[in-house]
Tab-separated table of C-alpha atoms and ligand atoms in Angstrom:
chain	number	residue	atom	x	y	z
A	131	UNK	CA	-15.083	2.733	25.658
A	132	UNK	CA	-17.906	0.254	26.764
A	133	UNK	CA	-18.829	-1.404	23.844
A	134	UNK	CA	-16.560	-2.934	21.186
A	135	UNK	CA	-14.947	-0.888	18.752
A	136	UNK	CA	-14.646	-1.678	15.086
A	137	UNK	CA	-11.672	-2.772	13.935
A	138	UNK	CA	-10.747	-2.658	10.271
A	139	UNK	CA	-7.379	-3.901	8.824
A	140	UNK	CA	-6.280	-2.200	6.371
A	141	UNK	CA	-3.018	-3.340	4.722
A	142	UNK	CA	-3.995	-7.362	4.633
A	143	UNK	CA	-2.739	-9.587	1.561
A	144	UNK	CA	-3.933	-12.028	-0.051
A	145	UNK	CA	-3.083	-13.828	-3.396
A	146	UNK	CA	-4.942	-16.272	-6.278
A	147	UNK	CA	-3.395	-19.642	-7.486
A	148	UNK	CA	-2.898	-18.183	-10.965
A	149	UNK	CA	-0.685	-15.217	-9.958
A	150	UNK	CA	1.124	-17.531	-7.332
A	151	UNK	CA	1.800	-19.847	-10.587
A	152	UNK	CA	3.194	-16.806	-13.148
A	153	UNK	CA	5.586	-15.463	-9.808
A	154	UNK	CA	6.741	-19.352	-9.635
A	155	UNK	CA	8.187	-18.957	-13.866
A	156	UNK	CA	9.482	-15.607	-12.547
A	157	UNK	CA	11.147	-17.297	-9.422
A	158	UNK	CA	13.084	-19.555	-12.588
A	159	UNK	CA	13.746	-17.565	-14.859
A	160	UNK	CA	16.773	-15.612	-15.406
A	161	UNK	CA	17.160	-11.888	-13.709
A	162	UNK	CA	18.153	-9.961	-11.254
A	163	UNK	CA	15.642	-7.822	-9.851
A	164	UNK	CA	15.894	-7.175	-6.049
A	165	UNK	CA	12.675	-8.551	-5.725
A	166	UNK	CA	13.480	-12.250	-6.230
A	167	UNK	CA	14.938	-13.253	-2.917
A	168	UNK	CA	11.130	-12.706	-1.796
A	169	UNK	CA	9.588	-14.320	-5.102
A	170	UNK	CA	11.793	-17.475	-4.573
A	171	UNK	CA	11.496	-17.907	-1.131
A	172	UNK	CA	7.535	-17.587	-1.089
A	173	UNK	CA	6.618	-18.803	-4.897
A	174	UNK	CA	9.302	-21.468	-5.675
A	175	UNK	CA	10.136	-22.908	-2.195
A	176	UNK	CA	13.766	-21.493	-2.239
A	177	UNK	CA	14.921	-21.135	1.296
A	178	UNK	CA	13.907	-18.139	3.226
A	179	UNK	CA	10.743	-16.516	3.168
A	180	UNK	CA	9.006	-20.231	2.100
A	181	UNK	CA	9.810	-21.001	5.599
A	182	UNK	CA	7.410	-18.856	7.064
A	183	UNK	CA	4.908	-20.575	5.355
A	184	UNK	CA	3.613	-17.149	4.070
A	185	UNK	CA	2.171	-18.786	0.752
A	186	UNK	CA	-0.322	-20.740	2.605
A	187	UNK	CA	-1.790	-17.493	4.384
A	188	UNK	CA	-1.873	-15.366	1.361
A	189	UNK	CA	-4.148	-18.319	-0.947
A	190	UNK	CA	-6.305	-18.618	1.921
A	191	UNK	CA	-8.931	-16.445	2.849
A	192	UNK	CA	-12.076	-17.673	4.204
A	193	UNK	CA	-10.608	-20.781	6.528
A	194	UNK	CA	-8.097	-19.555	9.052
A	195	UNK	CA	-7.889	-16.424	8.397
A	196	UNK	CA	-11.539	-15.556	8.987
A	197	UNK	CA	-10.835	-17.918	12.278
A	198	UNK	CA	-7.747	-15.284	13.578
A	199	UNK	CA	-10.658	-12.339	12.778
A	200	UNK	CA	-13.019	-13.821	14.621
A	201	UNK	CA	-10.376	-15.028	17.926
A	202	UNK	CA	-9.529	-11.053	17.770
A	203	UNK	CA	-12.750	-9.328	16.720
A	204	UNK	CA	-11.193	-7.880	13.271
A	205	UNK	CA	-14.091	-7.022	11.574
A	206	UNK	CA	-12.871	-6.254	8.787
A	207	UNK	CA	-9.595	-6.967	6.379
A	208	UNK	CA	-9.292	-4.241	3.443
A	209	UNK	CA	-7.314	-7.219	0.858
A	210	UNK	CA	-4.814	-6.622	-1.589
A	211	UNK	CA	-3.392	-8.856	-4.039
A	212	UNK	CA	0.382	-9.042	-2.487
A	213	UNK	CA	3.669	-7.316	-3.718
A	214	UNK	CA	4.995	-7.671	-6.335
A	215	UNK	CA	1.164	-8.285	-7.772
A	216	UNK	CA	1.134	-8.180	-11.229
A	217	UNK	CA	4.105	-5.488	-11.832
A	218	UNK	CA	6.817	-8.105	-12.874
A	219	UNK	CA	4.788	-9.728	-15.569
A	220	UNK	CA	4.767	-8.849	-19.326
A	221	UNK	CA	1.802	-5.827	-19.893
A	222	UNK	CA	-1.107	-8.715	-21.338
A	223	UNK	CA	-0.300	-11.066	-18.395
A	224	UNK	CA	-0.111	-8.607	-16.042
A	225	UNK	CA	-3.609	-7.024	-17.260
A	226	UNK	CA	-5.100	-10.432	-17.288
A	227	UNK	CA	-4.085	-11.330	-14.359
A	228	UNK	CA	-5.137	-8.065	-12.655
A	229	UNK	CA	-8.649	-8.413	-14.348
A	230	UNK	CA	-8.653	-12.596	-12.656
A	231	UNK	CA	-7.425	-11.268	-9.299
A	232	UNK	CA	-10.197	-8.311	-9.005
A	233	UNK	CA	-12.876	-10.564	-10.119
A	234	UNK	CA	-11.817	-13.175	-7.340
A	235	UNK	CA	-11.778	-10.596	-4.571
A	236	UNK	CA	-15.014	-9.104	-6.045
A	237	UNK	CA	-16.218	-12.738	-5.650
A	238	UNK	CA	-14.779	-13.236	-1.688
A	239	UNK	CA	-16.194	-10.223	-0.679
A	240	UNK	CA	-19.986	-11.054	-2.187
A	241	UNK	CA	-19.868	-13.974	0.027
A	242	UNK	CA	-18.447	-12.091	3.188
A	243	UNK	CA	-19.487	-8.366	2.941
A	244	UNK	CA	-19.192	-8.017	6.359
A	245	UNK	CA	-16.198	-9.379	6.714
A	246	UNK	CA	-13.743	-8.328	3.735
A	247	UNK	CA	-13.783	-5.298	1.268
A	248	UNK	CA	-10.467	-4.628	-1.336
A	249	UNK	CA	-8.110	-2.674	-2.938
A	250	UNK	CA	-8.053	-3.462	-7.379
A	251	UNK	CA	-5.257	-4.078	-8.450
A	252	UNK	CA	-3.970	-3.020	-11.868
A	253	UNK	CA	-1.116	-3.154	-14.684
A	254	UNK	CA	0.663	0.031	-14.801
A	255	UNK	CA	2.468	-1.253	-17.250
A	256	UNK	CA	-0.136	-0.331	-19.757
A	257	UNK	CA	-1.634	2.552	-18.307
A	258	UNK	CA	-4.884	3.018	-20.314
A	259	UNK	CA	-5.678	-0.483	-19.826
A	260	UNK	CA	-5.281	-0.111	-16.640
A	261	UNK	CA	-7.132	2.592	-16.068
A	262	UNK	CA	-10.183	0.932	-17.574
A	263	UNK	CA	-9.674	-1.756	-15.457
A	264	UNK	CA	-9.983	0.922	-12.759
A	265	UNK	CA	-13.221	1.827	-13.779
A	266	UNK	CA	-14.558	-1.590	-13.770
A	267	UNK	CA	-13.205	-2.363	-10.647
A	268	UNK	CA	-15.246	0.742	-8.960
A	269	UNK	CA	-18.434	1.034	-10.946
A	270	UNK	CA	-18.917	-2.884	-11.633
A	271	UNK	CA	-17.179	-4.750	-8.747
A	272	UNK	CA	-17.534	-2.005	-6.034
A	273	UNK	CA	-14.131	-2.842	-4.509
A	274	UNK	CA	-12.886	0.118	-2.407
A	275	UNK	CA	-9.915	1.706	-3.966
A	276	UNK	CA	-6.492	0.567	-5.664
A	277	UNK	CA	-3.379	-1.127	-4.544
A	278	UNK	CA	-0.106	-0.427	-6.688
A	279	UNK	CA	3.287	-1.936	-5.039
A	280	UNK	CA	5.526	0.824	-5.921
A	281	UNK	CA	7.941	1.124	-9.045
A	282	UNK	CA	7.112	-0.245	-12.089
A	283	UNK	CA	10.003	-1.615	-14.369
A	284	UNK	CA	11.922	0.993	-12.618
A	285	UNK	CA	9.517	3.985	-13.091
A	286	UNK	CA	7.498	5.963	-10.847
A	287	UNK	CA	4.043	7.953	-11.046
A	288	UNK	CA	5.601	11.116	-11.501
A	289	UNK	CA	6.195	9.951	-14.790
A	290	UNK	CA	3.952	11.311	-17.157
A	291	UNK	CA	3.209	8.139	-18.944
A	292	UNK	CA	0.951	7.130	-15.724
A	293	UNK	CA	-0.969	9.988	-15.672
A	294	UNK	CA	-4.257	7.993	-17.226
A	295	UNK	CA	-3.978	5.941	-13.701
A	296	UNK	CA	-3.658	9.031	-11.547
A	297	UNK	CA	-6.953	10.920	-13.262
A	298	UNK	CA	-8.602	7.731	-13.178
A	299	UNK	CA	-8.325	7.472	-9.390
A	300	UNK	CA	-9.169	10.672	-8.665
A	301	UNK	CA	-11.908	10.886	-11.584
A	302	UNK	CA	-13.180	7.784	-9.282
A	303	UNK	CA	-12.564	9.661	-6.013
A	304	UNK	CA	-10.237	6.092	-4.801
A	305	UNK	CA	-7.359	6.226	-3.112
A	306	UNK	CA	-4.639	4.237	-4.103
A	307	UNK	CA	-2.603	2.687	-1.925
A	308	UNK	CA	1.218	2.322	-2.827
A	309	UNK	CA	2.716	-0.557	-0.939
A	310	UNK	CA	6.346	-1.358	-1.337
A	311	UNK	CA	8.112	-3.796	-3.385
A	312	UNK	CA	12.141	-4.081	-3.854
A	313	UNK	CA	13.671	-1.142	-4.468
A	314	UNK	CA	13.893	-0.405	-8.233
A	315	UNK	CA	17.599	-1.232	-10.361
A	316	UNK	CA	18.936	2.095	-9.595
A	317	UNK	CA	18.595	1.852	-5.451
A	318	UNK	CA	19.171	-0.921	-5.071
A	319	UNK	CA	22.954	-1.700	-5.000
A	320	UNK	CA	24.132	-0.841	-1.238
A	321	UNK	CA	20.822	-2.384	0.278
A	322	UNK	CA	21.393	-6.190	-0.945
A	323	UNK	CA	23.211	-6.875	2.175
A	324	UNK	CA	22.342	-7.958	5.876
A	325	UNK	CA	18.847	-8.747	4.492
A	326	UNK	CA	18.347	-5.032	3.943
A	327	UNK	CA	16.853	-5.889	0.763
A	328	UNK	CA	13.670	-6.162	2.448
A	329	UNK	CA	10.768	-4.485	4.905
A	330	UNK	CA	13.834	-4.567	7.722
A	331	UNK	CA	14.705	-1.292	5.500
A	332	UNK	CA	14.502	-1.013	1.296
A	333	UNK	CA	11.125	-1.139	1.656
A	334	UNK	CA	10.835	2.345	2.761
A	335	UNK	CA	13.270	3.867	1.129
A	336	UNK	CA	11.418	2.433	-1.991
A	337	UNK	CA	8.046	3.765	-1.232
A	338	UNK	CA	9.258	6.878	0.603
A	339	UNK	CA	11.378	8.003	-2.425
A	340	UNK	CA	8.096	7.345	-4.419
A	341	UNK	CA	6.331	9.334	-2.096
A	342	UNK	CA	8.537	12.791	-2.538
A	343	UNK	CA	9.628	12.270	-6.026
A	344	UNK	CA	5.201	12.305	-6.361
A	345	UNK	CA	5.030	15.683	-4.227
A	346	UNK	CA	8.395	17.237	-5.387
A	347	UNK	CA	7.532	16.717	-9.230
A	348	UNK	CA	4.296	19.100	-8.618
A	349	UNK	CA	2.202	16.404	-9.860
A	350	UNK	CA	-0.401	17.044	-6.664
A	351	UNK	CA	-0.841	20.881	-8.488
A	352	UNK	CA	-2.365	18.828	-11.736
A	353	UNK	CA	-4.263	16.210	-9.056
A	354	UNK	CA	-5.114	18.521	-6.355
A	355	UNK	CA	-7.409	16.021	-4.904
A	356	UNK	CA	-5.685	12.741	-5.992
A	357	UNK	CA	-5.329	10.173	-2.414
A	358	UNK	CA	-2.706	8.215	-1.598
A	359	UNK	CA	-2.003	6.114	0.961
A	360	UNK	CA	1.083	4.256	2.647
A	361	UNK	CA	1.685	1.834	5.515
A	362	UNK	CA	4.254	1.154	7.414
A	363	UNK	CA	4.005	4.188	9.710
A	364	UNK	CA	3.973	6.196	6.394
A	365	UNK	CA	7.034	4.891	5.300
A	366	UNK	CA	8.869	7.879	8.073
A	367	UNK	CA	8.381	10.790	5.583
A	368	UNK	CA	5.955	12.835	7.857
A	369	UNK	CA	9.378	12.063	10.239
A	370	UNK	CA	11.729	14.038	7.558
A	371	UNK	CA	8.609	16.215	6.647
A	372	UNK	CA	10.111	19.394	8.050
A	373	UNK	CA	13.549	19.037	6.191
A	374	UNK	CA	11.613	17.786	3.504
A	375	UNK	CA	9.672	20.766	3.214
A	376	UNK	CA	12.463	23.574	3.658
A	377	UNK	CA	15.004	21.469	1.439
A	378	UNK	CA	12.349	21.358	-1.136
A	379	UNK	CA	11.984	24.910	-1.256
A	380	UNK	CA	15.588	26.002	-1.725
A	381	UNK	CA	15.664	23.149	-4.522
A	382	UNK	CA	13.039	25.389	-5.682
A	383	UNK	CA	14.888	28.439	-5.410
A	384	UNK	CA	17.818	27.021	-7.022
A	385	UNK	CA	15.977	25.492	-10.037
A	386	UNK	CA	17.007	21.947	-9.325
A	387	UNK	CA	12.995	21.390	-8.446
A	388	UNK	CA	9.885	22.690	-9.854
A	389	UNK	CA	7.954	25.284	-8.509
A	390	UNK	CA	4.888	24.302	-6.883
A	391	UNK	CA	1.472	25.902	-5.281
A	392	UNK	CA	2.268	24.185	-2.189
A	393	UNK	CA	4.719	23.363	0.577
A	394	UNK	CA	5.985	19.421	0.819
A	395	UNK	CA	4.546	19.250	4.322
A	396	UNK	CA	1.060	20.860	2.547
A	397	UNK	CA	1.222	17.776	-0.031
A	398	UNK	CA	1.900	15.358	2.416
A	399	UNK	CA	-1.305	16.708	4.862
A	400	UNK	CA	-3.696	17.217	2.055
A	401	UNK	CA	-2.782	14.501	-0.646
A	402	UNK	CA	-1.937	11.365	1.756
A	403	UNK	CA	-3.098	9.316	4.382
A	404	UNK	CA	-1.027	6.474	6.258
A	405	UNK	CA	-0.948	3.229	7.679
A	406	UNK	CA	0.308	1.768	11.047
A	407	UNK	CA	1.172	-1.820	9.203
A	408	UNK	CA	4.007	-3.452	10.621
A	409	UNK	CA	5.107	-0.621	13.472
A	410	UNK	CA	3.695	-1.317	16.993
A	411	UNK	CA	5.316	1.382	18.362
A	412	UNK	CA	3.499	3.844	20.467
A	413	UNK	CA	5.827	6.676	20.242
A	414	UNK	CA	5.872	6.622	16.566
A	415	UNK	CA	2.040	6.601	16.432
A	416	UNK	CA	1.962	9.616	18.953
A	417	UNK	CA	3.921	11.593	16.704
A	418	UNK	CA	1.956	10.649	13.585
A	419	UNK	CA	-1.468	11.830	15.009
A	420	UNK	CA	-0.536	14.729	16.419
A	421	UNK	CA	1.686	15.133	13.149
A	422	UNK	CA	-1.210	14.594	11.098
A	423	UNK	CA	-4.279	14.693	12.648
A	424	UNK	CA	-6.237	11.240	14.159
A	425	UNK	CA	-7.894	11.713	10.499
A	426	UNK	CA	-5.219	10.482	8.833
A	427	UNK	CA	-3.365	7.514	10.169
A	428	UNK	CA	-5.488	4.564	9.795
A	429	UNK	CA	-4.807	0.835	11.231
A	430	UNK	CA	-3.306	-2.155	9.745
A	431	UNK	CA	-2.073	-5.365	10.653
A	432	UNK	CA	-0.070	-6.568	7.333
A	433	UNK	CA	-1.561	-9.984	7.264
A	434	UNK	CA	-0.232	-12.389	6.619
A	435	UNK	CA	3.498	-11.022	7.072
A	436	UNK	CA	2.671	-9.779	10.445
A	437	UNK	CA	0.855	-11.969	13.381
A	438	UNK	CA	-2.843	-10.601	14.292
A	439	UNK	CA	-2.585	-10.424	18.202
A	440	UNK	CA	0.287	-7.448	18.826
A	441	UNK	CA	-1.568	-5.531	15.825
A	442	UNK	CA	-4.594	-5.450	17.838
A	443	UNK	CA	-2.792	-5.348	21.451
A	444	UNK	CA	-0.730	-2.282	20.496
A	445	UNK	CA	-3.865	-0.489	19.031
A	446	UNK	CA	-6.157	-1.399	21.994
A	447	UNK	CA	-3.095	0.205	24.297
A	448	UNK	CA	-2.490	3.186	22.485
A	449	UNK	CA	-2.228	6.334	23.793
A	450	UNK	CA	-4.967	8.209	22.334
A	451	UNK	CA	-8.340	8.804	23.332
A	452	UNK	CA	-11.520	6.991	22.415
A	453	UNK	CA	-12.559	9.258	19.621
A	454	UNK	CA	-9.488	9.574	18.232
A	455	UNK	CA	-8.697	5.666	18.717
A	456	UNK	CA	-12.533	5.033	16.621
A	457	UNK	CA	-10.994	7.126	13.673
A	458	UNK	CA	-8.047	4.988	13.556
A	459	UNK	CA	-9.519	1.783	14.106
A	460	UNK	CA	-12.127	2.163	11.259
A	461	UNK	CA	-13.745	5.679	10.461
A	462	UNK	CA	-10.914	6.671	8.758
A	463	UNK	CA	-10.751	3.662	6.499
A	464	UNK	CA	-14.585	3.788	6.253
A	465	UNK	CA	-14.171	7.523	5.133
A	466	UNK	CA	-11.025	6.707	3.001
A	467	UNK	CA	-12.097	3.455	1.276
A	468	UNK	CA	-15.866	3.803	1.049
A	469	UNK	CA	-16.699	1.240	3.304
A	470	UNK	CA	-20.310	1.066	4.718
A	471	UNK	CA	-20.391	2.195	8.707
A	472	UNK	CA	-21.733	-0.714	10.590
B	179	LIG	C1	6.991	-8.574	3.657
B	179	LIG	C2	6.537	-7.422	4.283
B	179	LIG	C3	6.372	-9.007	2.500
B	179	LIG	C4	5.493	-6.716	3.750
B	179	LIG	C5	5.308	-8.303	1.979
B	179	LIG	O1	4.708	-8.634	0.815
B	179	LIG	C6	4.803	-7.193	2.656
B	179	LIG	C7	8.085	-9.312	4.203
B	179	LIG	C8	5.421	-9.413	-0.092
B	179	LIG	O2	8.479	-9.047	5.349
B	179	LIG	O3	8.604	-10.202	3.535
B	179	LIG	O4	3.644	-6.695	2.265
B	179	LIG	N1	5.157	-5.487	4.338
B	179	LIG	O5	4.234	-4.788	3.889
B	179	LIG	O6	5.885	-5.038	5.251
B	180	LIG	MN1	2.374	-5.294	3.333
């Protein structure tokens, strides 16, 4: 390809003084959630995570961060307020806090609209509110979709208590974007070890369990044209897909799973997109696009967990050709997030 292709990140975190502050009391007060390791490290300068100096790269948005853009021509960072966001708080701090973080990004983004657009977040733990806030988001700050980071106080969407989030995002035509967090109180037990607690492995199992327990409940038959999207390689589902699929049918069969219009593997292709955050590995994106089709795997970086130079080495490399390699780069997010082609 002769001239330079657009390149827009699309799994790139960022976080606001205030929420940094309310993960800090978290980080010191009593609990055991699987997701303090992480909270301590980064928000109370426990050892671990602090020492990658992650904090610093997620409050900062417009110094060095632009700077790495620029030094490898990423147009473009889709932002989202980081896990956990707001889904450890109590519901009023968490919607306030949501409302402060959206307004900020709004904010960032009116000052750089070439340069950054962003996911909303929201407070599922008050679901009307937050669907509100949805609407805000979309039809007063134009951000570009929704970022949720998995379970909330160990529930999932296929609860029916969410439901006022799911029609809101699809009322809105968003996507939402589930990125992980610790895995929830009842998986979490034989992954505290060896660091497993973490992206190294929970943080699949976390989002991928979210991911089926969404298409096995037949919630997709009541959101037919609901959008998600995960990262991370899509979290390996499209991987298990095919046992996935004819698993879910005997399940089916047997009565242990509702029946449903459509096949797992029909779900997954109609009803999700996914991200190559955090896996620079060729092989695995092979297999995804020709998996899923080049329209539906779209690039990410993971800033600022992940360094900026392989993300953009291994998509510049990759085995695909220049159409396809346009469509992961950015049409795809520009389709999928309502960004403006440049
Ligand atoms: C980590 C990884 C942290 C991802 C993240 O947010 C995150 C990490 C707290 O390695 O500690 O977004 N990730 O998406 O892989
Ligand atoms: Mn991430």
């Amino acid at each position: 390809m002769a001239g330079k292709i657009r390149k827009i990140a699309t799994e790139e975190a960022f976080s606001i003084p205030e929420v940094a502050r309310e993960l800090q009391k978290v980080a010191r007060a009593p609990g055991d959630s699987a997701d303090l390791p992480l909270v301590k490290g980064i928000y109370d300068a426990q050892p671990g995570y602090g020492d990658m100096k992650f904090l610093d790269g997620l409050l900062d948005i417009e110094g060095k961060r632009l700077r790495e853009m620029d030094e490898y021509g990423v147009d473009i960072q889709l932002l989202s307020l980081t896990a956990p966001g707001v889904q450890m708080f109590d519901a009023d701090t968490a919607c306030e806090l949501a409302t402060l973080a959206n307004d900020r990004l709004a904010e960032v983004i009116s000052r750089h609209p070439a340069r950054f657009a962003g996911l909303a977040a929201f407070a599922p733990q008050s679901p009307k509110r937050a669907a509100k806030e949805m609407e805000r988001a979309i039809g007063k700050l134009h951000l570009n979709g929704f970022i949720v980071n998995s379970h909330t106080n160990n529930e999932y969407f296929d609860d029916p208590k969410f439901w006022p989030i799911l029609e809101a995002a699809e009322a809105l035509d968003r996507c939402i974007y589930i990125h992980p967090r610790a895995p929830s109180e009842g998986l979490k037990g034989p992954l505290r070890e060896y660091g497993m607690d973490s992206a190294m492995w929970a943080y699949g199992v976390e989002v991928g369990t979210h991911a089926v327990r969404m298409m096995a409940s037949g919630l997709f038959d009541r959101f037919p044209k609901l959008k998600i999207c995960i990262g991370h390689m899509g979290e390996a589902v499209h991987f298990w897909i095919w046992r996935i699929t004819f698993m879910n049918s005997r399940a089916q069969v047997m009565r242990r799973a509702p029946k449903t219009q459509l096949t797992m593997e029909e779900y997954f292709k109609r009803n999700f997109v996914i991200t190559t955050s955090g896996v620079e590995d060729p092989l695995a994106l092979d297999y995804s696009v020709r998996k899923l089709g080049a329209d539906n795997v779209l690039w990410a970086i993971d800033y600022p967990y992940q360094p900026t130079a392989p993300a953009v080495a291994f998509m510049d490399a990759a085995p695909l050709s220049d159409a396809d390699k346009a469509k992961v780069y950015h049409r795809n997010a520009e389709r999928i997030f309502h960004i403006k082609p440049a």
